[in-house]
Coordinates of C-alpha atoms (C1' of nucleotides) in Angstrom, one line a residue:
Chain A
M36 CA 0.0 0.1 0.0
K37 CA 2.0 2.8 -1.4
T38 CA -0.3 6.0 -2.0
A39 CA -3.5 5.6 -0.4
F40 CA -5.0 8.4 -2.2
R41 CA -4.5 6.8 -5.5
D42 CA -5.8 3.5 -4.7
V43 CA -8.8 5.3 -3.4
K44 CA -8.9 7.5 -6.8
E45 CA -8.6 4.1 -9.0
E46 CA -11.2 2.2 -6.9
I47 CA -13.7 5.2 -7.3
R48 CA -12.9 5.6 -11.0
R49 CA -13.1 1.9 -11.5
R50 CA -16.6 1.9 -10.0
I51 CA -17.6 4.5 -12.3
V52 CA -16.1 3.1 -15.5
Q53 CA -17.9 0.0 -14.4
G54 CA -21.3 1.1 -14.1
V55 CA -21.6 0.7 -10.3
W56 CA -22.0 4.2 -10.2
G57 CA -23.4 5.6 -13.2
P58 CA -24.2 9.0 -15.0
D59 CA -25.6 11.5 -12.6
D60 CA -25.6 9.1 -9.5
L61 CA -24.4 10.7 -6.3
L62 CA -21.5 9.1 -4.5
P63 CA -21.3 8.3 -0.8
N64 CA -20.1 11.6 1.1
E65 CA -16.5 11.8 1.7
V66 CA -17.0 10.6 5.6
D67 CA -18.6 7.3 4.6
L68 CA -16.0 6.8 1.9
A69 CA -13.0 7.3 4.2
E70 CA -14.8 4.9 6.5
E71 CA -15.2 2.5 3.7
F72 CA -11.6 2.6 2.5
D73 CA -10.3 3.1 6.1
C74 CA -8.3 6.1 5.5
A75 CA -8.6 9.9 6.5
R76 CA -11.2 12.0 5.1
A77 CA -8.3 14.3 3.2
T78 CA -7.3 11.2 1.7
V79 CA -10.8 10.6 -0.2
N80 CA -10.7 14.2 -0.8
R81 CA -7.5 14.4 -2.7
A82 CA -8.9 11.5 -4.7
M83 CA -12.3 12.8 -5.4
R84 CA -10.9 16.2 -6.1
E85 CA -8.4 15.1 -8.7
L86 CA -11.4 13.0 -10.3
A87 CA -13.1 16.6 -10.5
D88 CA -10.1 18.0 -12.1
E89 CA -10.3 15.4 -14.7
G90 CA -14.2 16.0 -15.6
M91 CA -15.1 12.6 -14.6
V92 CA -17.2 14.0 -11.5
E93 CA -18.9 17.1 -10.4
R94 CA -18.6 18.5 -6.6
K95 CA -20.8 20.9 -5.0
R96 CA -21.0 21.7 -1.3
K97 CA -23.9 20.0 0.4
A98 CA -25.0 18.7 -2.9
G99 CA -22.0 16.0 -3.2
T100 CA -20.3 14.4 -5.6
R101 CA -22.0 13.2 -8.8
V102 CA -20.9 11.2 -11.8
L103 CA -20.6 13.4 -15.0
P104 CA -22.5 12.0 -17.7
S105 CA -20.2 12.6 -20.5
P106 CA -17.2 10.4 -20.5
V107 CA -15.0 13.2 -21.4
R108 CA -15.1 16.7 -21.4
Q109 CA -11.6 17.9 -21.8
A110 CA -8.2 16.9 -23.4
R111 CA -4.8 18.2 -22.6
F112 CA -2.5 19.1 -25.2
H113 CA 1.2 19.6 -25.2
I114 CA 2.2 22.5 -27.5
P115 CA 5.3 21.9 -28.4
I116 CA 8.2 24.1 -28.9
V117 CA 9.2 23.4 -32.7
R118 CA 12.7 22.9 -32.2
K119 CA 12.1 20.2 -29.5
E120 CA 9.5 18.7 -31.5
I121 CA 11.7 18.3 -34.4
E122 CA 14.8 17.0 -32.1
G123 CA 12.5 15.0 -30.3
R124 CA 11.8 12.9 -33.7
G125 CA 15.5 12.4 -34.1
A126 CA 15.9 14.9 -36.9
Q127 CA 18.3 18.0 -37.6
Y128 CA 16.4 21.2 -36.9
R129 CA 16.9 24.3 -39.1
Y130 CA 15.4 27.4 -39.0
A131 CA 15.3 30.5 -41.3
L132 CA 14.1 33.9 -41.4
V133 CA 12.2 34.5 -44.6
N134 CA 11.1 38.1 -44.3
R135 CA 11.2 41.0 -41.7
E136 CA 9.6 44.0 -41.8
I137 CA 8.2 47.1 -39.4
I138 CA 5.0 48.2 -40.2
D139 CA 2.1 50.2 -38.6
T140 CA -0.1 47.8 -36.8
P141 CA -2.7 46.7 -39.0
D142 CA -6.3 47.2 -38.0
W143 CA -7.0 43.4 -37.7
L144 CA -4.3 42.9 -35.4
R145 CA -5.2 45.7 -33.3
A146 CA -8.8 44.3 -33.0
R147 CA -7.5 40.8 -32.2
L148 CA -5.1 42.0 -29.6
G149 CA -6.9 44.9 -28.3
L150 CA -4.6 47.5 -29.1
E151 CA -4.8 51.0 -28.9
S152 CA -4.3 52.6 -32.5
G153 CA -0.8 54.3 -33.5
G154 CA 1.7 51.4 -32.6
K155 CA 4.2 49.9 -34.8
V156 CA 4.7 45.9 -35.3
L157 CA 7.5 43.9 -36.3
H158 CA 6.3 41.4 -38.6
L159 CA 8.3 38.5 -39.1
T160 CA 7.8 35.4 -41.4
C161 CA 10.1 32.4 -40.8
M162 CA 10.5 28.6 -41.5
H163 CA 11.3 25.6 -39.5
Y164 CA 13.1 22.7 -41.1
G165 CA 13.4 18.9 -40.0
D166 CA 16.1 17.1 -41.7
S167 CA 15.8 20.0 -44.7
S168 CA 12.2 19.2 -45.2
P169 CA 9.9 22.0 -44.4
Y170 CA 8.2 21.4 -41.2
Q171 CA 6.6 24.8 -40.0
F172 CA 5.6 28.4 -41.7
E173 CA 5.7 30.7 -38.7
D174 CA 3.9 34.3 -39.4
R175 CA 4.9 36.4 -36.3
W176 CA 3.7 39.6 -35.3
I177 CA 5.3 41.5 -32.2
N178 CA 4.0 44.7 -30.7
L179 CA 6.8 47.0 -30.6
T180 CA 5.2 49.5 -28.3
A181 CA 5.5 46.4 -25.6
L182 CA 8.5 45.3 -26.5
P183 CA 10.6 47.8 -28.4
Q184 CA 14.1 45.6 -27.9
A185 CA 12.6 43.1 -30.6
A186 CA 13.3 45.7 -33.2
E187 CA 17.1 45.4 -32.5
A188 CA 17.0 41.8 -31.8
D189 CA 18.7 39.5 -34.5
F190 CA 16.1 36.8 -35.7
D191 CA 18.7 35.4 -38.6
T192 CA 19.7 33.0 -36.1
V193 CA 17.4 32.6 -33.2
G194 CA 13.7 32.1 -34.0
P195 CA 11.3 34.6 -32.6
N196 CA 9.9 32.1 -30.3
E197 CA 13.1 31.3 -28.9
W198 CA 13.8 35.0 -28.4
L199 CA 10.3 35.7 -26.9
I200 CA 10.5 33.0 -24.0
A201 CA 14.0 34.1 -23.1
E202 CA 12.7 37.8 -23.0
V203 CA 9.4 37.8 -21.5
P204 CA 8.9 36.1 -18.2
Y205 CA 5.6 34.8 -18.8
S206 CA 2.1 35.2 -20.3
D207 CA -1.7 34.8 -20.3
A208 CA -2.2 33.1 -24.0
E209 CA -5.0 32.2 -26.2
I210 CA -4.7 29.5 -28.7
S211 CA -6.9 28.1 -31.4
F212 CA -6.6 25.7 -34.2
S213 CA -8.4 25.6 -37.5
A214 CA -7.9 24.6 -41.0
L215 CA -6.7 26.6 -44.0
T216 CA -6.0 26.4 -47.8
A217 CA -2.4 26.4 -48.8
E218 CA -2.1 29.6 -51.2
A219 CA 0.9 29.7 -53.4
E220 CA 3.4 31.4 -51.1
I221 CA 2.8 29.2 -48.3
A222 CA 2.7 26.2 -50.7
K223 CA 5.9 27.1 -52.0
H224 CA 7.6 27.4 -48.5
L225 CA 5.9 24.1 -47.3
G226 CA 6.5 22.2 -50.2
C227 CA 3.0 21.2 -50.9
A228 CA 0.6 21.7 -53.5
D229 CA -1.5 24.7 -54.2
G230 CA -4.9 24.2 -52.4
D231 CA -3.6 21.6 -49.9
P232 CA -5.4 21.7 -46.4
L233 CA -3.2 22.8 -43.8
F234 CA -3.5 22.7 -40.0
L235 CA -3.2 26.1 -38.5
A236 CA -2.4 27.1 -34.8
E237 CA -2.6 30.6 -33.9
R238 CA -1.5 31.9 -30.7
S239 CA -2.0 35.2 -28.7
T240 CA -0.1 36.2 -26.0
W241 CA -0.4 38.9 -23.2
F242 CA 2.0 39.6 -20.4
E243 CA -0.4 41.2 -17.8
T244 CA -2.9 42.8 -20.0
R245 CA -0.1 44.1 -22.5
A246 CA -0.5 42.3 -25.9
I247 CA 2.9 41.0 -26.9
T248 CA 2.6 38.8 -29.9
Y249 CA 0.4 37.0 -32.2
V250 CA 1.4 34.1 -34.4
R251 CA 0.0 32.1 -36.9
L252 CA 1.7 28.7 -37.0
V253 CA 1.1 26.7 -40.4
F254 CA 2.1 23.1 -40.3
Q255 CA 3.4 20.8 -43.0
R256 CA 1.0 19.0 -45.0
G257 CA -0.8 15.8 -42.9
Y258 CA 0.1 17.2 -39.5
R259 CA -2.0 15.9 -36.7
M260 CA -2.3 17.1 -33.0
T261 CA -2.5 14.3 -31.2
T262 CA -3.2 13.3 -27.4
R263 CA -4.6 10.6 -25.4
Y264 CA -6.4 10.9 -22.0
Chain B
M245 CA -7.9 35.9 4.3
K246 CA -10.0 33.2 2.3
T247 CA -7.9 30.7 0.9
A248 CA -4.4 30.7 2.1
F249 CA -2.9 28.3 -0.7
R250 CA -4.6 30.0 -3.4
D251 CA -2.7 33.5 -2.0
V252 CA 0.5 31.5 -2.0
K253 CA -0.1 30.0 -5.5
E254 CA -0.9 33.5 -6.9
E255 CA 2.1 35.0 -5.0
I256 CA 4.5 32.6 -6.2
R257 CA 2.9 32.8 -10.0
R258 CA 3.1 36.3 -9.9
R259 CA 7.2 36.0 -8.7
I260 CA 7.7 33.8 -11.8
V261 CA 5.8 36.1 -14.5
Q262 CA 7.9 38.8 -13.1
G263 CA 10.9 37.4 -13.2
V264 CA 11.7 37.3 -9.5
W265 CA 12.6 33.7 -10.3
G266 CA 13.6 33.1 -13.5
P267 CA 13.4 30.2 -16.1
D268 CA 15.4 26.9 -14.6
D269 CA 15.8 29.1 -11.1
L270 CA 15.2 26.7 -8.0
L271 CA 12.9 28.2 -5.6
P272 CA 13.1 27.8 -2.2
N273 CA 11.9 24.7 -0.3
E274 CA 8.5 24.1 1.1
V275 CA 9.8 24.7 4.8
D276 CA 11.1 28.2 3.7
L277 CA 8.3 29.4 2.0
A278 CA 5.9 28.1 4.7
E279 CA 7.9 30.1 7.1
E280 CA 7.7 33.4 4.6
F281 CA 3.7 32.9 4.1
D282 CA 3.2 32.1 7.6
C283 CA 1.1 28.9 6.9
A284 CA 1.6 25.1 7.0
R285 CA 3.9 23.2 4.7
A286 CA 0.9 21.4 3.2
T287 CA -0.4 24.6 2.1
V288 CA 2.7 25.3 0.2
N289 CA 2.7 22.0 -0.8
R290 CA -0.4 22.2 -2.6
A291 CA 0.0 25.8 -4.2
M292 CA 3.3 24.4 -5.7
R293 CA 1.7 21.0 -6.6
E294 CA -0.9 22.8 -9.0
L295 CA 1.7 25.2 -10.6
A296 CA 3.4 21.8 -11.4
D297 CA 0.1 20.4 -12.7
E298 CA -0.2 23.5 -15.0
G299 CA 3.4 23.2 -16.2
M300 CA 4.7 26.2 -14.5
V301 CA 7.1 24.6 -12.5
E302 CA 8.8 21.1 -11.9
R303 CA 9.1 19.6 -8.9
K304 CA 11.7 16.6 -7.9
R305 CA 12.3 15.2 -4.5
K306 CA 15.8 16.3 -3.1
A307 CA 16.3 18.6 -6.2
G308 CA 13.8 20.8 -5.2
T309 CA 11.1 22.9 -7.5
R310 CA 12.3 24.9 -10.3
V311 CA 10.9 27.1 -12.9
L312 CA 10.1 25.8 -16.5
P313 CA 11.8 27.7 -19.3
S314 CA 9.0 27.4 -21.8
P315 CA 6.1 29.6 -20.8
V316 CA 3.3 27.3 -21.5
R317 CA 3.6 23.7 -22.1
Q318 CA 0.2 22.9 -22.4
A319 CA -3.3 23.9 -23.2
R320 CA -6.7 22.1 -22.0
F321 CA -9.5 21.9 -24.7
H322 CA -13.1 21.2 -23.7
I323 CA -14.4 18.7 -26.1
P324 CA -17.9 19.6 -26.7
I325 CA -20.9 17.5 -26.9
V326 CA -22.1 18.7 -30.3
R327 CA -25.8 19.2 -29.2
K328 CA -24.8 21.0 -26.1
E329 CA -22.3 23.3 -28.1
I330 CA -25.4 24.1 -30.6
E331 CA -27.7 24.8 -28.0
G332 CA -25.1 27.0 -25.9
R333 CA -24.8 29.1 -28.8
G334 CA -28.7 29.5 -28.5
A335 CA -29.5 28.0 -31.7
Q336 CA -31.9 25.0 -32.4
Y337 CA -30.1 21.5 -32.3
R338 CA -31.5 19.0 -35.2
Y339 CA -29.7 15.3 -35.9
A340 CA -30.2 13.7 -39.1
L341 CA -29.0 9.8 -39.8
V342 CA -27.6 10.1 -43.2
N343 CA -26.6 6.4 -43.8
R344 CA -26.3 2.9 -41.8
E345 CA -24.6 -0.2 -43.0
I346 CA -23.1 -3.1 -41.4
I347 CA -19.6 -4.4 -43.0
D348 CA -16.6 -6.6 -42.3
T349 CA -14.4 -4.3 -40.2
P350 CA -11.9 -2.8 -43.2
D351 CA -8.4 -3.3 -42.6
W352 CA -7.6 0.4 -41.8
L353 CA -9.9 0.3 -39.1
R354 CA -8.5 -2.9 -37.5
A355 CA -5.1 -1.4 -37.8
R356 CA -6.0 1.7 -35.9
L357 CA -8.0 0.3 -33.1
G358 CA -5.7 -2.8 -33.0
L359 CA -8.7 -5.3 -33.7
E360 CA -8.4 -8.9 -34.4
S361 CA -9.6 -9.7 -37.8
G362 CA -12.8 -11.2 -38.9
G363 CA -15.5 -8.9 -36.9
K364 CA -18.2 -6.5 -38.3
V365 CA -18.9 -2.8 -37.8
L366 CA -21.9 -0.5 -37.8
H367 CA -20.9 2.1 -40.0
L368 CA -23.0 5.3 -39.6
T369 CA -22.6 8.5 -41.1
C370 CA -24.7 11.4 -39.9
M371 CA -25.2 15.4 -39.6
H372 CA -25.8 17.9 -37.0
Y373 CA -27.3 21.1 -37.5
G374 CA -27.7 24.3 -35.9
D375 CA -30.8 26.1 -36.8
S376 CA -31.0 24.2 -40.0
S377 CA -27.7 25.1 -41.1
P378 CA -25.0 22.2 -41.4
Y379 CA -22.7 22.2 -38.4
Q380 CA -20.9 18.8 -38.3
F381 CA -20.5 15.8 -40.3
E382 CA -20.1 12.6 -38.3
D383 CA -18.4 9.5 -39.9
R384 CA -18.7 7.0 -37.2
W385 CA -17.6 3.2 -36.7
I386 CA -18.8 0.9 -34.0
N387 CA -17.3 -2.5 -33.2
L388 CA -20.0 -4.8 -33.2
T389 CA -18.1 -7.5 -31.3
A390 CA -17.8 -5.2 -28.5
L391 CA -20.9 -3.5 -28.7
P392 CA -23.4 -6.1 -30.5
Q393 CA -26.2 -4.2 -29.2
A394 CA -25.4 -1.4 -31.5
A395 CA -26.9 -3.3 -34.3
E396 CA -30.4 -3.1 -32.7
A397 CA -30.3 0.3 -31.4
D398 CA -32.2 3.1 -33.5
F399 CA -30.0 5.9 -34.6
D400 CA -32.6 7.8 -36.4
T401 CA -33.7 9.9 -33.6
V402 CA -30.6 9.8 -31.1
G403 CA -27.1 10.4 -32.4
P404 CA -24.4 7.7 -31.8
N405 CA -22.4 10.0 -29.7
E406 CA -25.4 10.4 -27.3
W407 CA -26.4 6.5 -27.4
L408 CA -22.8 5.7 -26.5
I409 CA -22.5 8.1 -23.9
A410 CA -25.6 6.4 -22.5
E411 CA -24.4 2.7 -23.0
V412 CA -20.9 2.8 -22.7
P413 CA -19.7 3.7 -18.8
Y414 CA -16.6 5.3 -19.8
S415 CA -13.4 4.7 -21.8
D416 CA -9.8 5.8 -22.7
A417 CA -9.7 7.8 -25.7
E418 CA -7.2 8.8 -28.4
I419 CA -8.1 12.4 -30.0
S420 CA -6.5 14.3 -32.8
F421 CA -7.2 17.0 -34.7
S422 CA -5.9 18.2 -38.4
A423 CA -7.0 19.3 -41.6
L424 CA -8.7 18.0 -44.7
T425 CA -10.1 19.2 -48.0
A426 CA -13.8 18.8 -48.7
E427 CA -14.5 16.4 -51.3
A428 CA -18.2 16.3 -53.1
E429 CA -20.1 14.7 -50.8
I430 CA -18.8 16.2 -47.5
A431 CA -19.1 19.7 -49.2
K432 CA -22.6 18.7 -50.3
H433 CA -23.8 17.5 -46.5
L434 CA -21.9 20.7 -45.0
G435 CA -22.8 23.2 -47.9
C436 CA -19.4 24.4 -48.4
A437 CA -17.5 24.6 -51.8
D438 CA -15.6 21.3 -53.2
G439 CA -12.0 21.9 -52.0
D440 CA -13.0 24.3 -48.7
P441 CA -10.3 23.5 -46.2
L442 CA -12.3 21.6 -43.1
F443 CA -11.1 20.9 -39.6
L444 CA -11.0 17.2 -38.6
A445 CA -11.3 15.8 -35.5
E446 CA -10.8 12.1 -34.9
R447 CA -11.5 10.2 -31.7
S448 CA -11.1 6.4 -31.1
T449 CA -12.3 4.9 -27.8
W450 CA -11.7 2.0 -25.9
F451 CA -13.1 0.5 -22.9
E452 CA -10.9 -1.3 -20.8
T453 CA -8.7 -2.6 -23.7
R454 CA -11.6 -3.3 -25.8
A455 CA -12.1 -0.9 -28.8
I456 CA -15.7 1.0 -29.1
T457 CA -15.6 3.1 -31.8
Y458 CA -13.7 5.4 -34.1
V459 CA -15.4 8.7 -35.4
R460 CA -14.3 11.6 -37.9
L461 CA -16.0 14.7 -36.8
V462 CA -16.1 17.1 -39.9
F463 CA -16.8 20.6 -38.6
Q464 CA -18.2 23.4 -40.7
R465 CA -16.1 25.6 -42.6
G466 CA -14.4 28.4 -40.5
Y467 CA -14.4 26.4 -37.2
R468 CA -12.1 27.1 -34.6
M469 CA -11.1 25.1 -31.6
T470 CA -10.2 27.9 -29.4
T471 CA -8.8 27.6 -25.6
R472 CA -7.3 30.3 -23.4
Y473 CA -4.8 29.3 -20.6
Chain C
dA189 C1' 39.8 9.0 -11.4
dT190 C1' 35.9 6.0 -11.1
dT191 C1' 32.4 3.1 -8.9
dC192 C1' 29.8 2.0 -5.3
dT193 C1' 27.7 3.1 -0.7
dT194 C1' 26.0 6.1 2.6
dT195 C1' 24.0 10.2 4.1
dT196 C1' 21.0 14.2 3.9
dT197 C1' 17.9 16.6 2.0
dA198 C1' 13.6 18.0 -0.1
dA199 C1' 9.3 16.7 -1.7
dG200 C1' 5.4 12.9 -1.5
dT201 C1' 1.9 11.2 1.5
dA202 C1' -1.1 10.1 5.5
dC203 C1' -3.6 11.8 9.3
dA204 C1' -6.5 13.8 13.1
dG205 C1' -9.0 17.2 14.1
dA206 C1' -11.1 22.0 13.4
dC207 C1' -13.4 25.3 11.1
dT208 C1' -15.4 27.8 7.0
dA209 C1' -18.4 28.3 3.3
dA210 C1' -21.9 26.9 0.0
dA211 C1' -26.2 25.0 -1.1
dG212 C1' -30.5 22.5 -0.4
dT213 C1' -34.2 21.9 3.4
dG214 C1' -38.0 22.9 5.6
dG215 C1' -40.7 25.8 8.8
dA216 C1' -42.6 30.5 9.9
dC217 C1' -44.5 34.2 8.8
dA218 C1' -46.9 37.6 5.7
Chain D
dT223 C1' -49.7 30.7 -1.6
dG224 C1' -45.4 32.3 -1.7
dT225 C1' -41.2 34.3 0.3
dC226 C1' -37.2 34.4 3.5
dC227 C1' -34.6 33.1 7.1
dA228 C1' -32.6 29.4 10.3
dC229 C1' -30.5 25.0 10.0
dT230 C1' -28.1 21.3 8.5
dT231 C1' -25.3 18.8 5.4
dT232 C1' -21.2 18.2 2.8
dA233 C1' -17.5 19.8 0.5
dG234 C1' -13.4 22.9 1.1
dT235 C1' -9.5 24.4 3.6
dC236 C1' -5.8 24.6 7.1
dT237 C1' -2.6 23.3 10.3
dG238 C1' 0.9 20.3 12.9
dT239 C1' 3.1 16.4 13.2
dA240 C1' 4.8 12.3 11.1
dC241 C1' 6.6 9.3 8.3
dT242 C1' 8.1 7.6 3.4
dT243 C1' 10.9 8.0 -0.9
dA244 C1' 13.7 9.6 -4.7
dA245 C1' 17.6 11.6 -5.7
dA246 C1' 21.4 14.8 -5.2
dA247 C1' 25.7 14.9 -2.8
dA248 C1' 29.4 13.4 0.0
dG249 C1' 32.0 9.9 1.3
dA250 C1' 34.5 5.3 0.8
dA251 C1' 36.5 1.8 -1.5
dT252 C1' 38.5 0.4 -5.8

DNA sequence: ATTCTTTTTAAGTACAGACTAAAGTGGACA
DNA sequence: TGTCCACTTTAGTCTGTACTTAAAAAGAAT
């Protein structure tokens, strides 16, 4: 008997999985379960709290703990750093800056990041390769009002992602996945056909309400973002 | 002072965000932090454990707790039940069965689900609508060896997803997102143009190592799967 | 110097007890 | 009948103590 709370958690999970406690059923309260499992209430509490975290049960004061009807409500995706992802596959990582410009912040970007009008942004486009074959196209916009030092940074050798990680301590972010069609330029960069369907990840990040960057990551053809749960 | 552990957690998070403790830095140990915050070690432990869960720090016995270099490593996505998602937008949900057939399990499906050869599967295609406009195309395969009762179920009125939730208590799953091109049939169902890029979610589920179902969910044009963290 | 062993340190877990805060329940009252 | 408030139940949290375990560091043996 190594970790009691894990055992309790797995036993409760087992009973839910096997239908002993069906959807919307109310579980026994913590005191009773603690007695049944012969452990402290805190132990049962931890087990059930983690099950609630995972979306398996719902807990409310006084109302008790009940089994949620839908099997799974959430999945965790690990958002990889491109270089690590490529190296993790045993391939050689290569980065290249395609284009760099400083321009007035376009309206669509101001709207997306919630910016005041009038600032400048650094617009970078770059490519990430694995063993010389195109892996990801990066279209990056950095808010120079919040990060003026980005204008001086050397993005010829260091990718903007890694530069930002080192420069900005931490941030809130919004990420979304969707699909898009490769048009001429992206098709050329990614070495796919014009019109191919591509997987797109977009991320906006803020540092304490100040918008930092917005990025569009277009993945190679056939890319799949996968997770188990 | 309502919840001490939350305060501790937010203060630690603040220090990391603001760079007081930078990437790869070692945090003070639990005993010291407990003294600083004037609380029990268990309280600090809970705060740091949750930060570790969120991917902000890494904890190792003896080695202590250190700040992880990359700002965010993971994002949680809520996988919605189609009906709830549509109703949540205030739209009227409608479901329609497009096709139903029972066939020998195709090889690609056996490979994907890790099945023995020889069984039959129920293949369903259906549509989900919100306010009469197409929302999602569902291409569902149910393993009749594991779930023979599916052959008798009435999928004219109940969607396979909701039927499965009620029938199979719980399961492991693998989910992946990618992009695909609308070909004629799907374009017709989803009311988009041939060749449009569409967002695809695929999910395989198992119940205690027995494969239950594989489903391809093709979303309406322009669908975005979004989360904040 | 290298490898093995022991020690030490910091996190991981457990528990009993206590108090808090929601949220149903039911009764008093208008 | 309907509204509101006191009561009760149940999860949420904190504390202090104790013991366990992993792993780094230091020491010992080769």
